[in-house]
CSV table of C-alpha atoms and ligand atoms in Angstrom, one decimal:
chain,number,residue,atom,x,y,z
A,11,UNK,CA,4.6,13.8,-14.0
A,12,UNK,CA,3.0,11.7,-17.1
A,13,UNK,CA,-0.7,12.6,-17.8
A,14,UNK,CA,-2.8,9.8,-17.0
A,15,UNK,CA,-6.3,8.2,-16.7
A,16,UNK,CA,-7.5,6.5,-13.5
A,17,UNK,CA,-5.2,3.6,-12.6
A,18,UNK,CA,-6.2,1.5,-9.8
A,19,UNK,CA,-4.5,-2.1,-9.4
A,20,UNK,CA,-5.4,-4.7,-6.8
A,21,UNK,CA,-3.4,-7.6,-5.6
A,22,UNK,CA,-5.2,-10.6,-4.5
A,23,UNK,CA,-4.2,-14.3,-3.5
A,24,UNK,CA,-4.2,-16.8,-0.7
A,25,UNK,CA,-2.2,-16.9,2.4
A,26,UNK,CA,1.5,-16.8,1.6
A,27,UNK,CA,0.9,-16.1,-2.1
A,28,UNK,CA,3.6,-13.3,-2.1
A,29,UNK,CA,1.0,-10.5,-2.6
A,30,UNK,CA,3.0,-8.2,-0.3
A,31,UNK,CA,6.5,-8.7,-2.4
A,32,UNK,CA,4.6,-8.1,-5.7
A,33,UNK,CA,2.6,-5.1,-4.5
A,34,UNK,CA,5.9,-3.5,-3.7
A,35,UNK,CA,7.4,-4.5,-7.0
A,36,UNK,CA,4.5,-3.0,-9.0
A,37,UNK,CA,4.7,0.3,-6.8
A,38,UNK,CA,8.7,0.6,-7.9
A,39,UNK,CA,7.7,-0.4,-11.5
A,40,UNK,CA,5.0,2.2,-11.7
A,41,UNK,CA,7.1,4.7,-10.1
A,42,UNK,CA,9.9,4.2,-12.6
A,43,UNK,CA,7.5,4.6,-15.5
A,44,UNK,CA,6.8,8.0,-14.3
A,45,UNK,CA,3.5,7.6,-12.2
A,46,UNK,CA,3.2,9.0,-8.8
A,47,UNK,CA,2.1,5.8,-6.7
A,48,UNK,CA,0.3,5.2,-3.5
A,49,UNK,CA,0.6,1.7,-2.1
A,50,UNK,CA,-1.9,0.6,0.6
A,51,UNK,CA,-3.6,-2.4,1.8
A,52,UNK,CA,-6.9,-3.8,3.0
A,53,UNK,CA,-8.1,-4.2,5.8
A,54,UNK,CA,-6.1,-1.1,6.7
A,55,UNK,CA,-4.5,2.1,5.3
A,56,UNK,CA,-6.1,4.6,7.7
A,57,UNK,CA,-5.8,4.6,11.7
A,58,UNK,CA,-9.3,3.3,12.2
A,59,UNK,CA,-9.2,0.6,9.4
A,60,UNK,CA,-5.7,-0.5,11.0
A,61,UNK,CA,-7.5,-0.8,14.4
A,62,UNK,CA,-10.1,-2.8,12.7
A,63,UNK,CA,-7.4,-5.0,10.9
A,64,UNK,CA,-6.2,-5.9,14.5
A,65,UNK,CA,-9.6,-6.9,15.7
A,66,UNK,CA,-10.2,-9.0,12.5
A,67,UNK,CA,-6.8,-10.8,12.7
A,68,UNK,CA,-6.3,-11.3,16.3
A,69,UNK,CA,-6.9,-15.0,17.1
A,70,UNK,CA,-9.6,-16.4,19.5
A,71,UNK,CA,-12.1,-13.6,19.2
A,72,UNK,CA,-15.6,-14.6,19.0
A,73,UNK,CA,-16.6,-12.7,15.8
A,74,UNK,CA,-19.7,-14.1,13.8
A,75,UNK,CA,-19.3,-14.3,10.2
A,76,UNK,CA,-21.7,-11.4,9.8
A,77,UNK,CA,-19.9,-9.3,12.2
A,78,UNK,CA,-16.6,-10.1,10.4
A,79,UNK,CA,-18.1,-9.0,7.0
A,80,UNK,CA,-19.4,-5.9,8.3
A,81,UNK,CA,-16.1,-5.0,9.9
A,82,UNK,CA,-14.0,-5.8,6.6
A,83,UNK,CA,-16.7,-3.3,4.9
A,84,UNK,CA,-16.4,-0.6,7.5
A,85,UNK,CA,-12.5,-0.7,7.1
A,86,UNK,CA,-13.1,-0.4,3.5
A,87,UNK,CA,-15.6,2.5,3.5
A,88,UNK,CA,-13.1,4.6,5.7
A,89,UNK,CA,-10.1,3.5,3.6
A,90,UNK,CA,-11.8,4.4,0.2
A,91,UNK,CA,-13.1,7.8,1.3
A,92,UNK,CA,-10.0,9.0,3.3
A,93,UNK,CA,-7.2,7.5,1.2
A,94,UNK,CA,-7.8,5.8,-2.1
A,95,UNK,CA,-10.3,8.4,-3.6
A,96,UNK,CA,-8.4,11.4,-2.8
A,97,UNK,CA,-5.4,9.7,-4.4
A,98,UNK,CA,-7.3,8.7,-7.5
A,99,UNK,CA,-8.4,12.4,-7.8
A,100,UNK,CA,-4.9,13.6,-7.4
A,101,UNK,CA,-4.2,11.6,-10.4
A,102,UNK,CA,-2.0,8.9,-8.3
A,103,UNK,CA,-1.8,5.4,-9.6
A,104,UNK,CA,-3.1,3.3,-6.5
A,105,UNK,CA,-1.8,-0.4,-5.7
A,106,UNK,CA,-4.0,-2.0,-3.1
A,107,UNK,CA,-3.0,-5.2,-1.4
A,108,UNK,CA,-6.6,-6.7,-1.3
A,109,UNK,CA,-9.8,-5.3,-1.9
A,110,UNK,CA,-13.6,-6.4,-2.8
A,111,UNK,CA,-12.6,-9.7,-4.5
A,112,UNK,CA,-11.1,-10.9,-1.1
A,113,UNK,CA,-14.5,-10.5,0.7
A,114,UNK,CA,-16.2,-12.4,-2.1
A,115,UNK,CA,-13.6,-15.1,-1.8
A,116,UNK,CA,-13.1,-15.2,2.2
A,117,UNK,CA,-16.8,-14.0,3.5
A,118,UNK,CA,-18.6,-15.5,0.4
A,119,UNK,CA,-16.9,-18.7,-0.6
A,120,UNK,CA,-15.1,-19.2,2.8
A,121,UNK,CA,-17.7,-18.3,5.3
A,122,UNK,CA,-20.7,-19.2,2.9
A,123,UNK,CA,-22.3,-15.6,3.4
A,124,UNK,CA,-24.6,-14.6,0.7
A,125,UNK,CA,-22.9,-13.4,-2.5
A,126,UNK,CA,-25.5,-10.9,-3.3
A,127,UNK,CA,-25.4,-9.2,0.2
A,128,UNK,CA,-21.5,-9.1,-0.2
A,129,UNK,CA,-21.9,-7.5,-3.8
A,130,UNK,CA,-24.3,-4.8,-2.3
A,131,UNK,CA,-22.1,-4.3,0.7
A,132,UNK,CA,-18.8,-4.0,-1.4
A,133,UNK,CA,-20.5,-1.6,-4.0
A,134,UNK,CA,-21.6,0.8,-1.2
A,135,UNK,CA,-18.2,0.6,0.9
A,136,UNK,CA,-16.1,1.0,-2.2
A,137,UNK,CA,-18.3,3.8,-3.6
A,138,UNK,CA,-18.7,1.5,-6.8
A,139,UNK,CA,-14.8,2.0,-7.6
A,140,UNK,CA,-13.6,-1.1,-9.5
A,141,UNK,CA,-10.0,-1.8,-10.1
A,142,UNK,CA,-8.6,-1.3,-13.7
A,143,UNK,CA,-6.6,-4.5,-13.2
A,144,UNK,CA,-6.4,-7.2,-10.5
A,145,UNK,CA,-3.7,-9.7,-10.1
A,146,UNK,CA,-4.7,-13.0,-8.6
A,147,UNK,CA,-1.8,-14.8,-7.0
A,148,UNK,CA,-2.6,-18.3,-7.2
A,149,UNK,CA,-1.3,-20.9,-4.7
A,150,UNK,CA,-2.0,-24.2,-3.1
A,151,UNK,CA,-3.3,-23.6,0.4
A,152,UNK,CA,-1.3,-26.4,1.8
A,153,UNK,CA,1.8,-24.6,0.6
A,154,UNK,CA,0.7,-21.0,1.1
A,155,UNK,CA,-0.4,-21.5,4.6
A,156,UNK,CA,3.0,-23.2,5.6
A,157,UNK,CA,4.8,-20.2,4.2
A,158,UNK,CA,2.6,-17.6,5.7
A,159,UNK,CA,2.7,-19.1,9.2
A,160,UNK,CA,6.5,-19.7,9.1
A,161,UNK,CA,7.1,-15.9,8.2
A,162,UNK,CA,4.7,-14.7,11.0
A,163,UNK,CA,4.9,-11.2,9.5
A,164,UNK,CA,2.3,-9.5,12.0
A,165,UNK,CA,3.6,-11.5,15.1
A,166,UNK,CA,0.4,-13.7,15.7
A,167,UNK,CA,2.6,-16.8,16.6
A,168,UNK,CA,3.3,-20.1,14.9
A,169,UNK,CA,-0.4,-21.0,14.1
A,170,UNK,CA,-0.7,-17.5,12.2
A,171,UNK,CA,-3.5,-15.1,12.4
A,172,UNK,CA,-7.3,-15.7,12.9
A,173,UNK,CA,-8.1,-16.3,9.4
A,174,UNK,CA,-4.7,-18.3,8.8
A,175,UNK,CA,-6.0,-20.6,11.6
A,176,UNK,CA,-9.1,-21.7,9.6
A,177,UNK,CA,-9.1,-25.1,8.1
A,178,UNK,CA,-7.5,-26.2,4.9
A,179,UNK,CA,-11.1,-26.8,3.6
A,180,UNK,CA,-11.9,-23.1,4.3
A,181,UNK,CA,-8.8,-21.9,2.3
A,182,UNK,CA,-9.6,-24.2,-0.4
A,183,UNK,CA,-13.0,-22.7,-0.7
A,184,UNK,CA,-11.2,-19.1,-0.9
A,185,UNK,CA,-9.1,-20.2,-4.0
A,186,UNK,CA,-12.0,-21.8,-5.7
A,187,UNK,CA,-13.8,-18.4,-5.0
A,188,UNK,CA,-11.1,-16.3,-6.5
A,189,UNK,CA,-10.9,-18.6,-9.5
A,190,UNK,CA,-14.4,-18.5,-10.2
A,191,UNK,CA,-14.3,-14.6,-9.9
A,192,UNK,CA,-11.2,-14.6,-12.4
A,193,UNK,CA,-13.3,-16.9,-14.8
A,194,UNK,CA,-16.2,-14.2,-14.7
A,195,UNK,CA,-14.0,-11.4,-15.1
A,196,UNK,CA,-11.1,-12.5,-17.4
A,197,UNK,CA,-10.2,-9.2,-18.5
A,198,UNK,CA,-9.8,-7.5,-15.2
A,199,UNK,CA,-8.5,-10.5,-13.1
A,200,UNK,CA,-5.4,-12.2,-14.3
A,201,UNK,CA,-4.6,-15.4,-12.6
A,202,UNK,CA,-0.6,-15.4,-11.8
A,203,UNK,CA,0.8,-18.7,-11.0
A,204,UNK,CA,3.4,-18.5,-8.3
A,205,UNK,CA,4.7,-22.2,-8.5
A,206,UNK,CA,8.1,-20.7,-9.6
A,207,UNK,CA,10.4,-18.1,-8.1
A,208,UNK,CA,9.7,-14.4,-7.3
A,209,UNK,CA,11.4,-13.4,-10.6
A,210,UNK,CA,9.5,-15.7,-12.8
A,211,UNK,CA,6.3,-14.6,-11.2
A,212,UNK,CA,6.9,-10.8,-11.3
A,213,UNK,CA,7.8,-11.5,-15.0
A,214,UNK,CA,4.1,-12.8,-15.5
A,215,UNK,CA,2.7,-9.7,-13.7
A,216,UNK,CA,5.0,-7.5,-15.7
A,217,UNK,CA,3.8,-8.6,-19.1
A,218,UNK,CA,0.2,-8.3,-18.0
A,219,UNK,CA,1.0,-4.8,-16.7
A,220,UNK,CA,2.7,-3.3,-19.8
A,221,UNK,CA,-0.4,-4.5,-21.8
A,222,UNK,CA,-2.6,-2.4,-19.6
A,223,UNK,CA,-0.2,0.6,-19.6
A,224,UNK,CA,-0.3,0.7,-23.4
A,225,UNK,CA,-3.7,2.1,-23.0
A,226,UNK,CA,-2.6,4.9,-21.0
B,326,LIG,P1,-3.3,-10.2,4.5
B,326,LIG,O1,-3.1,-8.7,4.6
B,326,LIG,O2,-2.1,-10.8,5.3
B,326,LIG,O3,-3.5,-10.6,3.4
B,326,LIG,O4,-4.3,-10.5,5.7
B,326,LIG,C1,-5.6,-10.0,5.7
B,326,LIG,C2,-6.6,-11.2,5.9
B,326,LIG,O5,-7.9,-10.7,5.9
B,326,LIG,C3,-6.5,-12.4,4.9
B,326,LIG,O6,-6.5,-13.4,5.7
B,326,LIG,C4,-7.8,-12.2,4.1
B,326,LIG,C5,-8.5,-11.5,5.1
B,326,LIG,N1,-9.6,-10.5,4.3
B,326,LIG,C6,-10.9,-11.0,4.3
B,326,LIG,O7,-11.3,-12.2,4.9
B,326,LIG,N2,-11.9,-10.3,3.7
B,326,LIG,C7,-11.5,-9.2,3.1
B,326,LIG,O8,-12.4,-8.5,2.6
B,326,LIG,C8,-10.1,-8.9,3.2
B,326,LIG,C9,-9.7,-7.4,2.4
B,326,LIG,C10,-9.4,-9.4,3.6
């Protein structure tokens, strides 16, 4: 196994942007490059966090925006301590499907909660661990929502999960949130256009990844 520094890659994007497909491709690529890789997701990755995921994504609950934020952060705190930190300490490369940027985009821009509160909670729940590199898969919400609902990956029905059922305007704000964050941190967050096919999107990711791996 090759000697390495910490490699923590996160994959972000709107609904139906292809995050899961590309997270899997990232895992395979890194494994072929000699890394021992952990692929995980948020909310989720541990039994408790997966149970919180169910609560967060089941439609028709009466969660308030603040309760929603705190549940995402609780899932994160558990996930970081139980799964991500031990894997990084073991020298594994970690690929995580969504992380702290999602909270700023969805609960900050989407729900309108305070960005400074979210940053504090993100910092505490993630033990201030920052991704080495983040891919933001950009998709027009109109297209992405249609795709996500038709796939119905977690069986929430044709209208999608609780978040997918939010308005187009909500998802548009989420997109603006991600783009604003990418503008603030261009070295870490790479905007990946997803308007072509999977192979072309992967090509864009691969190029950025190769640049990053040269530093290892
Ligand atoms: P996904 O795994 O299909 O992307 O579903 C997770 C959903 O949870 C997605 O709609 C984005 C949302 N989410 C938040 O609203 N805040 C968060 O902090 C995270 C990690 C996800």
